Coordinates of C-alpha atoms and ligand atoms in Angstrom, one line a residue:
X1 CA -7.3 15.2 18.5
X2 CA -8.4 18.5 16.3
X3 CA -5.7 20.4 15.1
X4 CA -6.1 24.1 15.5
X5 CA -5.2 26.4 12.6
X6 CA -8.0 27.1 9.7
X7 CA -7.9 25.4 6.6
X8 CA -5.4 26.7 4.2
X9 CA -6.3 24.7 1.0
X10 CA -4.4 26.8 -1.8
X11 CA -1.9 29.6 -0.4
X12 CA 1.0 27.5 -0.6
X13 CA 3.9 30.1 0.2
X14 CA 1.9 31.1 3.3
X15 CA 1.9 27.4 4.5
X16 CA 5.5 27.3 3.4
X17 CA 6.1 30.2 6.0
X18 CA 3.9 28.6 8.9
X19 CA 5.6 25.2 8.1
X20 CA 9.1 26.6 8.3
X21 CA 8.3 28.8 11.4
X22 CA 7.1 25.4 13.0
X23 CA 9.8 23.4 12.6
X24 CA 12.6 26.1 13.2
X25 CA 10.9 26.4 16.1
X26 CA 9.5 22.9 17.6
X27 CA 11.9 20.3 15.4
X28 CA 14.9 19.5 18.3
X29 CA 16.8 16.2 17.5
X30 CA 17.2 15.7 21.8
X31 CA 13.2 15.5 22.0
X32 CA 11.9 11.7 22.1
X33 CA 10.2 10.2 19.3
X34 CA 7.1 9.9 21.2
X35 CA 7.1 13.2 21.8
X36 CA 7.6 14.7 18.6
X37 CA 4.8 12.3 17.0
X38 CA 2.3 13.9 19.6
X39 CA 3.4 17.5 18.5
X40 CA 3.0 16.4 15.1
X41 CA -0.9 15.5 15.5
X42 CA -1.3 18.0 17.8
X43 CA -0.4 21.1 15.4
X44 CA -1.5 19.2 12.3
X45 CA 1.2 19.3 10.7
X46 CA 2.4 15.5 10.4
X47 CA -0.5 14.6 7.8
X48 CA -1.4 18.1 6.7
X49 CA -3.6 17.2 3.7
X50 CA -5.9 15.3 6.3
X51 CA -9.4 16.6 7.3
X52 CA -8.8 19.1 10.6
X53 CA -11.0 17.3 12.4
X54 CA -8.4 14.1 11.8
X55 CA -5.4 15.4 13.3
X56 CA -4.8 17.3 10.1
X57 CA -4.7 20.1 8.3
X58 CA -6.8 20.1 5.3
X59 CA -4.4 21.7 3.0
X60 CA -4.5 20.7 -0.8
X61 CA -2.0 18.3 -1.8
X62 CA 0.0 20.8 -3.2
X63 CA 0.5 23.0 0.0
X64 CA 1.4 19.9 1.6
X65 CA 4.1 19.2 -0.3
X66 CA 5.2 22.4 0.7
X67 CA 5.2 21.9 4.4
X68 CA 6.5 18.6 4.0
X69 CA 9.5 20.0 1.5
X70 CA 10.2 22.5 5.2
X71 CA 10.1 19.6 7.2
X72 CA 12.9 18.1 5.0
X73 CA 14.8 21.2 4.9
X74 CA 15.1 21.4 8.4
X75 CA 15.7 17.5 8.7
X76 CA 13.0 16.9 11.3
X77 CA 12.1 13.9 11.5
X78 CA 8.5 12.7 9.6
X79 CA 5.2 10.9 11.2
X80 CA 4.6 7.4 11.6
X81 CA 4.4 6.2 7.9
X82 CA 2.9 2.7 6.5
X83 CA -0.6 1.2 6.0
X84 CA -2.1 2.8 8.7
X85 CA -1.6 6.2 7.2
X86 CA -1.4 5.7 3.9
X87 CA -4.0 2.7 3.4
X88 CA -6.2 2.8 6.7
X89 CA -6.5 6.5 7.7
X90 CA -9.0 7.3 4.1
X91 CA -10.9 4.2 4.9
X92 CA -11.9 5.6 8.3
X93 CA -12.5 9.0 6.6
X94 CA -14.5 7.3 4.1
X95 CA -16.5 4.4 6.2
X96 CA -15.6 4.6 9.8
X97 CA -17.7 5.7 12.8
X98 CA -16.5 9.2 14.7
X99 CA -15.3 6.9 17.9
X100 CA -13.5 4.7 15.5
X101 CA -11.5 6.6 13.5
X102 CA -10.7 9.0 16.5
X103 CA -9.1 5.8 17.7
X104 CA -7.1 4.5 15.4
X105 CA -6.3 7.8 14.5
X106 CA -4.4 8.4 17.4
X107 CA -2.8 5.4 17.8
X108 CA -1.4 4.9 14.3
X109 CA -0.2 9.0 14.1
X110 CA 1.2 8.2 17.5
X111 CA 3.2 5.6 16.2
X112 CA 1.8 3.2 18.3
X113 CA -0.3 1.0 16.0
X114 CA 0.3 -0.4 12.9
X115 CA -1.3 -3.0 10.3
X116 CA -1.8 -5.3 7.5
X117 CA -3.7 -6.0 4.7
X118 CA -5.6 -9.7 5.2
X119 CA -8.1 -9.9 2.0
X120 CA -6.2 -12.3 0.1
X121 CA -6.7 -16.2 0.4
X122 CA -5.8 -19.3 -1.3
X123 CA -8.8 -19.0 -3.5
X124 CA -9.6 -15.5 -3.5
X125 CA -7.0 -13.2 -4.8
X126 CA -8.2 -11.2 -8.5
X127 CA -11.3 -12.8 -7.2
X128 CA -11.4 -11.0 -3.9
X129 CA -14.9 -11.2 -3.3
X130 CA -14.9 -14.6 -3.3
X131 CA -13.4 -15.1 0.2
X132 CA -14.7 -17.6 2.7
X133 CA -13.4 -16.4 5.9
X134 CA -16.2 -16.4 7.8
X135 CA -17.3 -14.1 10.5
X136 CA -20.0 -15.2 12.7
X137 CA -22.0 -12.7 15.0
X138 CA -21.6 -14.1 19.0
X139 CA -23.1 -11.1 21.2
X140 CA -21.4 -8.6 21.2
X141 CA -18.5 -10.1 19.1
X142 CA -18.4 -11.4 16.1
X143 CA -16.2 -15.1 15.9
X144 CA -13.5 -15.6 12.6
X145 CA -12.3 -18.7 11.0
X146 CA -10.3 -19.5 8.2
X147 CA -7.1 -18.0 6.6
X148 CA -5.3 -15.8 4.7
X149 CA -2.0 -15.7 2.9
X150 CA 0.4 -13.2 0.9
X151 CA -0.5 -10.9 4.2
X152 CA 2.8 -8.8 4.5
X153 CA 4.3 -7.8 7.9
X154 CA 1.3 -10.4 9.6
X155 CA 3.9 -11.2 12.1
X156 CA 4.5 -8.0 13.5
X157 CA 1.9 -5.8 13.2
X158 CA -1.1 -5.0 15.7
X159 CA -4.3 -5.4 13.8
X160 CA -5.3 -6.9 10.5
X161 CA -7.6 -5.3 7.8
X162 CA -10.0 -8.1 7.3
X163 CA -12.6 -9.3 4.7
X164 CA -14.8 -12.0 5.6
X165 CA -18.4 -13.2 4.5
X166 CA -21.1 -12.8 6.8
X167 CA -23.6 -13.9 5.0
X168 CA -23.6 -17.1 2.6
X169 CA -27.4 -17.1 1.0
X170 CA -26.6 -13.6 -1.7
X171 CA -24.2 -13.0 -4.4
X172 CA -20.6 -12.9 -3.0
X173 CA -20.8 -9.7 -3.4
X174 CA -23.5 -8.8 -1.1
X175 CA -21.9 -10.5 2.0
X176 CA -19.2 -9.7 3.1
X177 CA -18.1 -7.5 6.1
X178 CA -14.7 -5.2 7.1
X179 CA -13.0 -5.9 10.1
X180 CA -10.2 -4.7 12.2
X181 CA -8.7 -8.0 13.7
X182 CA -6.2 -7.8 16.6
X183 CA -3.5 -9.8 15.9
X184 CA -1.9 -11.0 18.8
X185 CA -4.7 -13.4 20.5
X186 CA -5.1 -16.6 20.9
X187 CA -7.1 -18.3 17.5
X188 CA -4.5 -16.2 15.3
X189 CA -1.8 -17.9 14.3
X190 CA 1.2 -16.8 11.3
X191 CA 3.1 -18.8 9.5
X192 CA 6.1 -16.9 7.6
X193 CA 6.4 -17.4 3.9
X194 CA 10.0 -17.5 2.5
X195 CA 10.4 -15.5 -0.8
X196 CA 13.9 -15.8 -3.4
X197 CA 14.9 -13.0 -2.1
X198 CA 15.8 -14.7 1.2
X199 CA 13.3 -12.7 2.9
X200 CA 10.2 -14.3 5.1
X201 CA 8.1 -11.0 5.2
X202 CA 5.1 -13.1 3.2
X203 CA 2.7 -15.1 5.8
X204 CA -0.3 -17.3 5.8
X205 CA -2.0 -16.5 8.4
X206 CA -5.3 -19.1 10.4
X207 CA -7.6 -18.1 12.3
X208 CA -9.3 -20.8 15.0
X209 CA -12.8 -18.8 16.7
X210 CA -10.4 -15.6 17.2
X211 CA -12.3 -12.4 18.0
X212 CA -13.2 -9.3 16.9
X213 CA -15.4 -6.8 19.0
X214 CA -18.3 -5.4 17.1
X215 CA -17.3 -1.8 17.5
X216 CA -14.5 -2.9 15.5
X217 CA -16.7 -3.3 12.2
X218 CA -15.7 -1.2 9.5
X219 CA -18.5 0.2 7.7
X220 CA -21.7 -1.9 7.5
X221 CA -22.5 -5.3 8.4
X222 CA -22.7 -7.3 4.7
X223 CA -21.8 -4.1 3.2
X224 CA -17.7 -4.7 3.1
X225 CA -17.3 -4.8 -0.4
X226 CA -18.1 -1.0 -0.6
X227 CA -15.0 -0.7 2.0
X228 CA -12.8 -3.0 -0.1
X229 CA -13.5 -0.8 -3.1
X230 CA -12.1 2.2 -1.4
X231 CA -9.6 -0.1 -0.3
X232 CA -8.5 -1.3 -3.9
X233 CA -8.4 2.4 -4.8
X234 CA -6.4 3.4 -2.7
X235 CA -3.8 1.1 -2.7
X236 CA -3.2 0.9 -6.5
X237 CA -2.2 4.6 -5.9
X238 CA 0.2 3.8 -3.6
X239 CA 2.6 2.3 -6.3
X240 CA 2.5 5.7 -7.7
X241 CA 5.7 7.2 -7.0
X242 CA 4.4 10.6 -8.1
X243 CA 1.6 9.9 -5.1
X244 CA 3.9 9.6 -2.8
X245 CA 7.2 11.1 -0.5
X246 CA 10.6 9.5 -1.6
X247 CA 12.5 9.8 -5.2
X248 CA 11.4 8.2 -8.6
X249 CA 11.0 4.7 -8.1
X250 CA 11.2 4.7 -4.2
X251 CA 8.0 3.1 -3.6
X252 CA 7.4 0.5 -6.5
X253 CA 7.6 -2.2 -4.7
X254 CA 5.2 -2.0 -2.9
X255 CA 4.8 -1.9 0.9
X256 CA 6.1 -5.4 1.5
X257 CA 9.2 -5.2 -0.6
X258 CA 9.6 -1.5 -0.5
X259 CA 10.2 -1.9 3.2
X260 CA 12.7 -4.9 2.6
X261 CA 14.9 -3.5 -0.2
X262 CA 14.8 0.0 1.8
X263 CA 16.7 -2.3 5.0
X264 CA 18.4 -3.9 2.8
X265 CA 20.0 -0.6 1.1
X266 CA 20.9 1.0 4.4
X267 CA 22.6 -2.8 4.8
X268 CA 24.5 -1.8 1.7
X269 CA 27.2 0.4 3.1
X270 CA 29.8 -0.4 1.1
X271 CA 28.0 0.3 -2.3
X272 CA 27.3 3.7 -3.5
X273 CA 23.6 3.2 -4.1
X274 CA 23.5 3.5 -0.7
X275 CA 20.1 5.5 0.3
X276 CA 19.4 6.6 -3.6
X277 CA 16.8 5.2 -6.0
X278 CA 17.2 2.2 -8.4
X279 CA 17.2 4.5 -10.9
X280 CA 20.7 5.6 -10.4
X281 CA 22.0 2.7 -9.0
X282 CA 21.1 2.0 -12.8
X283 CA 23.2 5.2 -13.8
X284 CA 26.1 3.9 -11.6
X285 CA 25.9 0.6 -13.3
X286 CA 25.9 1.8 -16.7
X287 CA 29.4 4.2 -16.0
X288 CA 31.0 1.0 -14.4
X289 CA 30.7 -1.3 -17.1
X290 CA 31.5 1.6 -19.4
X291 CA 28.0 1.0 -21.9
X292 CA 27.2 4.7 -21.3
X293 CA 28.1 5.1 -25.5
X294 CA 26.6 2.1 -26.1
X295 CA 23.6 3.3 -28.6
X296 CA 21.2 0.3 -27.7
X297 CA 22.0 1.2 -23.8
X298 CA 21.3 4.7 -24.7
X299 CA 18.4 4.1 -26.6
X300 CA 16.7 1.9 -23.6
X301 CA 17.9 4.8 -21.1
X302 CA 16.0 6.8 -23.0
X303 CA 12.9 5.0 -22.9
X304 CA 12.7 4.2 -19.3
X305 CA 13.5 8.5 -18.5
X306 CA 10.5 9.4 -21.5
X307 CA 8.3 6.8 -19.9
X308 CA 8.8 7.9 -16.3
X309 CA 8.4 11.7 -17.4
X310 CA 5.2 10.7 -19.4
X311 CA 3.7 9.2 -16.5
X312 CA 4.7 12.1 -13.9
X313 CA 2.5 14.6 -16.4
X314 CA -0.2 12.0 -16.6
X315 CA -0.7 12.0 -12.8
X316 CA -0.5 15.5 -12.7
X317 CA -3.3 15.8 -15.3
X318 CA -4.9 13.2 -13.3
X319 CA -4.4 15.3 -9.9
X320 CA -5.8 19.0 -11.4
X321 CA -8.8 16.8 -12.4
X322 CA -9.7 16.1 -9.2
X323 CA -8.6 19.0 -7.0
X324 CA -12.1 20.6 -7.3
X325 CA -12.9 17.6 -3.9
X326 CA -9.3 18.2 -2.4
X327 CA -7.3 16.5 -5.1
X328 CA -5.6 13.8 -4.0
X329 CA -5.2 14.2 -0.4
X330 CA -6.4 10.7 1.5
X331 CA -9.5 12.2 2.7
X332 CA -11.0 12.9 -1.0
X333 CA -12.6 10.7 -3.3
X334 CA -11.0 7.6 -3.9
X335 CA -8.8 7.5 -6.9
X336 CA -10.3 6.4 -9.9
X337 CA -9.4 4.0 -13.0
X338 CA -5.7 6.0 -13.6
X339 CA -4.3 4.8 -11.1
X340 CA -4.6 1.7 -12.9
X341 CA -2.8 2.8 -15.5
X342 CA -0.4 4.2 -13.0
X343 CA 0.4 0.8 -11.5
X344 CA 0.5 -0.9 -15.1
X345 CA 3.7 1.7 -16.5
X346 CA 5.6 0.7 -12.7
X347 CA 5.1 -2.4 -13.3
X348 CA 6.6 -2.4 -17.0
X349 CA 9.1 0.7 -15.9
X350 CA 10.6 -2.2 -13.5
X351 CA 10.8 -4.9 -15.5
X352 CA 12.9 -2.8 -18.0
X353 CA 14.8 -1.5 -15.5
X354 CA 15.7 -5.1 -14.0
X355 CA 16.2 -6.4 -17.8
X356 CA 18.8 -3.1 -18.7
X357 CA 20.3 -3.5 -15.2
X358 CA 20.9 -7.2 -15.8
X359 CA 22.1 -7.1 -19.2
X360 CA 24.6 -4.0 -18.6
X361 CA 26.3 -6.3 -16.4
X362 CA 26.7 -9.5 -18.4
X363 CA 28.1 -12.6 -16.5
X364 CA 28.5 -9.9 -13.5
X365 CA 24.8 -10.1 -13.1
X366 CA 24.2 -13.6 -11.9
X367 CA 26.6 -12.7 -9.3
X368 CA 24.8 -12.1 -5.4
X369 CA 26.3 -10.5 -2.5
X370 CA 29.2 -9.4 -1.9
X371 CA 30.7 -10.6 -5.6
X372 CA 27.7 -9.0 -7.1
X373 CA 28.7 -5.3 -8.7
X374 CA 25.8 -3.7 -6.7
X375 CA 24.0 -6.1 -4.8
X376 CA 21.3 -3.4 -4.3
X377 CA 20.4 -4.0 -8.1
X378 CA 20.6 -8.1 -7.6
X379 CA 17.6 -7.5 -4.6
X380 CA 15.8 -5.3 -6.5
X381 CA 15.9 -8.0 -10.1
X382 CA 14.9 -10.5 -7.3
X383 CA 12.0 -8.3 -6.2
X384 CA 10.3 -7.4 -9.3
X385 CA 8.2 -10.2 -10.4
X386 CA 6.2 -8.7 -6.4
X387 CA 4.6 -5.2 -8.2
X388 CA 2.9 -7.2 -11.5
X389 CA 1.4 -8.8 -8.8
X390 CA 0.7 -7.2 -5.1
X391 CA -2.0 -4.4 -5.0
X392 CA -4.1 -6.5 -8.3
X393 CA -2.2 -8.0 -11.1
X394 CA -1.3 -6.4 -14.7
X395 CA -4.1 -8.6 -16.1
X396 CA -6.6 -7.4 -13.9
X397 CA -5.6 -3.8 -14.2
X398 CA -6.0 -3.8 -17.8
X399 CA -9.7 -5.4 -17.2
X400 CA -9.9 -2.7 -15.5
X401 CA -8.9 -0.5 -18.2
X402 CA -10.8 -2.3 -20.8
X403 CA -14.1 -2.3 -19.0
X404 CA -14.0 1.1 -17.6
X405 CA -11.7 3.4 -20.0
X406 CA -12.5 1.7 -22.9
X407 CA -16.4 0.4 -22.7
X408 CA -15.5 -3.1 -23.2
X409 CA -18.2 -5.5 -22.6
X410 CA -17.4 -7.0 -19.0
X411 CA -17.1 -11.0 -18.7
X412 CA -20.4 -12.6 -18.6
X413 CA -20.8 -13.8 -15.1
X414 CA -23.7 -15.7 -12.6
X415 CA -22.2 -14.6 -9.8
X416 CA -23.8 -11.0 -9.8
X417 CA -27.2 -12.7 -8.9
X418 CA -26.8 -16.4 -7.5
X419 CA -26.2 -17.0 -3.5
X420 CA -22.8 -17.9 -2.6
X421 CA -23.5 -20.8 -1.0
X422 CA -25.0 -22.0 -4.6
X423 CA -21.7 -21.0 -6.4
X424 CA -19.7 -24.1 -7.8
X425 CA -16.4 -24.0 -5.1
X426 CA -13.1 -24.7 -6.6
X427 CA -11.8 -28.3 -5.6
X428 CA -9.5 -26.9 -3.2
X429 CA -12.6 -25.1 -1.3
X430 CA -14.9 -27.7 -1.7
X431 CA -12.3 -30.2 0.3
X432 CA -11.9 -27.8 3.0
X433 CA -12.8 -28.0 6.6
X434 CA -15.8 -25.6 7.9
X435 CA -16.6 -24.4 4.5
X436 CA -20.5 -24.5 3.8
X437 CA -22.0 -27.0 1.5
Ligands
LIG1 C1 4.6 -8.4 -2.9 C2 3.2 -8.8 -2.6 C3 2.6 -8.4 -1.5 C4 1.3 -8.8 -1.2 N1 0.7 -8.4 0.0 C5 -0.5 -8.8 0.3 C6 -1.0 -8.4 1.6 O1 -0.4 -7.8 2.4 N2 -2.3 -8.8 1.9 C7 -3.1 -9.5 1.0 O2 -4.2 -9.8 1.4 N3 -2.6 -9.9 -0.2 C8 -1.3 -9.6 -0.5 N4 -0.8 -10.0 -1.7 C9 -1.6 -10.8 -2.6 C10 -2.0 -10.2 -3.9 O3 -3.0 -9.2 -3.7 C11 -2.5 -11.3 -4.8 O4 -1.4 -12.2 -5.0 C12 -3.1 -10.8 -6.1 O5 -4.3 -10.1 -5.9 C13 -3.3 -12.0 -7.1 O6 -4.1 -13.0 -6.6 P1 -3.7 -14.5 -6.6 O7 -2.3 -14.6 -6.1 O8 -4.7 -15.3 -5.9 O9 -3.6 -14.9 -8.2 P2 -4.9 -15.3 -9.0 O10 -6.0 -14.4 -8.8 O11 -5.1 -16.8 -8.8 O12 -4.3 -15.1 -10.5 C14 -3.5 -16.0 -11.2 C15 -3.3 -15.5 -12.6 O13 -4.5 -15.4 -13.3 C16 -4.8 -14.1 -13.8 N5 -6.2 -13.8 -13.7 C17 -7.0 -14.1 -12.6 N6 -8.2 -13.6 -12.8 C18 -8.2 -13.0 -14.1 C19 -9.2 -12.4 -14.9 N7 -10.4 -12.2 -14.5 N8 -8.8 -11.9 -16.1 C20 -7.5 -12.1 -16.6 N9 -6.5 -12.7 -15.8 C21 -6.9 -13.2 -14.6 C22 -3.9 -13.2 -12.9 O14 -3.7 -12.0 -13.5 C23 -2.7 -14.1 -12.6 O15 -1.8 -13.9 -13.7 C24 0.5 -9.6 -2.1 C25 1.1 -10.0 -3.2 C26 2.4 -9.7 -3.5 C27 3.1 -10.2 -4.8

């Protein structure tokens, strides 16, 4: 799995020049897929910012961007992307054991893994610690029951990222453990979601005594809200377009949607958005219906370009702060309370978008489809109520904000200190099978 090559953290135009040399060399559009992925984590160069131990490189994020700016040139294709590597991959940096991560590792750089994200449940969503998935220890496995829902992708994917308590009798907190679930067993079982924008990619998802080997613990027994922390971190990042490959906007809506609207724009042949941002399919909006002199148009154009640039300098304030521990490559530190305020301005920098977008087009706009101006832009206003919510809602990120940017006294709370067990359950939970009086 270790890359050769020594670490190259800061001379970028040197990277530039082994990056270039590498694809001109090894990028040939006749190789298979499979191939090319294992070339990839061989040399180190599909996740170059990763440790070099890791399949990586350990380049700073900056000289990455430079060998991934070469790949692109050269129109190679890129690694597996997704959860595993973008979610997964710094959790194993952070928490997993050597034989672990070298595992999934391979198999999600290979392209032959991939995952979702099953913390959320009926009961327990801001209140994530309060899950009640349990996760009982049989031998040499441990035994789940319970469910999940809002779990993205459940139905396709190999192995879930699982929170569940393991131990009732201290603070919710205090018991709960990290799992990597294999999906496709028997005791699992998905149930698709359907969401307004016609898509089903939302699932609930029950598990019935399905198993999970012990080697497949992440991170210490009880100890799983440390994992979830770096967990929470990490994924509010990832609605940071600046974090991230792809043009403004690309990534806002999150994995689940981002996936959906990016089929759906490839779907889109006949529109000229086709492949580009929602930003421009914006711009192309605003020529067709002729508002470009418009000064109220003008004036919220204006706003949404100041805001994005605003944030772009923020994050790279945010990023020189922390290159002294390898800046923002996934195996550094998590990301701290800006990415909070990251994921707050996407969220608002969408809903203006959708609101201009909408109101550029008049009547036009409550047209879908084919009779729909861009039906690109209709997805998209159907997708945005998804990023104030998925990845912790604008409420909670501004607790966040409050308590930790601003030294705002947090909300008095029991549940620090009292078992779970003894915690008052919502009606819902107290009605349900297997739960524990
Ligand atoms: C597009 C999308 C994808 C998702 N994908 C996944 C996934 O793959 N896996 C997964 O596990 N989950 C996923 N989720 C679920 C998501 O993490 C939760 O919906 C989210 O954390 C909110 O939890 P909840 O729905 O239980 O709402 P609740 O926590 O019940 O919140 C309801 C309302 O109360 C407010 N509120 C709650 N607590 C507080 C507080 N302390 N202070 C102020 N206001 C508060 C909230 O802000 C919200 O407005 C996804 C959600 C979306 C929209």
């Amino acid at each position: 799995m270790a890359a050769g090559g020594t670490s190259q953290h800061d001379d970028v135009e040197a990277v530039r020049a082994e990056a270039r040399h590498f694809y001109a060399t090894q990028w040939d559009p006749d190789r298979t897929v499979a191939d090319w992925y294992d070339t990839l984590v061989r040399s180190g160069w599909g996740y170059p910012a990763w440790p070099i131990a890791w399949s990586g490189r350990g380049l700073s994020p900056r000289a990455a961007r430079a060998a991934r700016d070469e790949r692109r040139a050269t129109g190679a294709l890129g690694p597996p992307s997704g959860i595993g590597p973008t979610l997964l991959a710094p959790m194993l940096f952070a928490h997993g054991t050597p034989e672990q991560t070298g595992r999934f590792i391979e198999a999600m750089t290979l392209g032959n893994q991939t995952f979702a994200q099953m913390l959320s449940e009926p009961d327990a969503g801001s209140d994530l610690a309060g899950v009640r998935t349990r996760a009982e220890n049989d031998g040499d496995e441990w035994v789940i029951t319970g469910s999940k829902i809002w779990t993205s992708n459940a139905g396709s994917v190999d192995y879930g990222m699982l929170l569940a308590r393991t131990n009732w009798d201290v603070p919710k907190h205090a018991g709960l453990t990290f799992f990597l679930i294999h999906r496709d067993q028997p005791g699992v079982e998905v149930r698709p979601l359907r969401q307004m924008t016609g898509d089903a990619k939302f699932n609930q998802v029950f598990f019935d005594n399905a198993r999970v080997p012990a080697a497949d613990v992440l991170g210490d027994v009880d100890e799983g809200w440390a994992v979830t922390r770096t967990f929470l971190a990490h994924e509010k990042n990832s609605y940071n377009p600046d974090a991230h490959e792809g043009g403004p906007f690309g990534k806002v809506i999150g994995d689940m949607a981002a996936g959906a609207f990016i089929e759906h724009l490839k779907r889109q042949t006949t529109t000229s958005a086709q492949g580009r941002g929602i930003g421009s399919v914006l711009a192309d909006l605003v020529a067709q219906f002729d508002q470009g002199d418009d000064p109220l148009v003008r004036q919220a154009l204006a706003r949404l370009h100041t805001t994005r640039q605003t944030m772009t300098f923020t994050n790279q304030r945010v990023k020189a702060s922390r290159s002294g521990s390898g800046g923002a490559s996934p195996a550094a530190p998590a990301p701290g309370v800006e990415a909070a305020g990251s994921k707050l301005t996407v969220s608002a920098l969408t809903r203006a978008q959708r609101d201009l977008g909408l109101a550029v087009q008049g009547p036009y706009g409550m047209l879908t489809g084919d009779d729909a101006p861009a039906g690109t832009f209709q997805y998209f206003a159907l997708s945005t109520p998804a990023l104030s919510i998925a990845g912790g809602t604008d409420e909670i990120q501004r607790n966040h904000l409050g308590e930790r940017v601003l030294g705002l006294p947090s909300e008095p709370s029991p549940e620090r200190t009292v078992p779970f067990k003894d915690l008052p359950a919502s009606a819902a939970a107290a009605t349900r099978p297997g739960d524990p009086k």
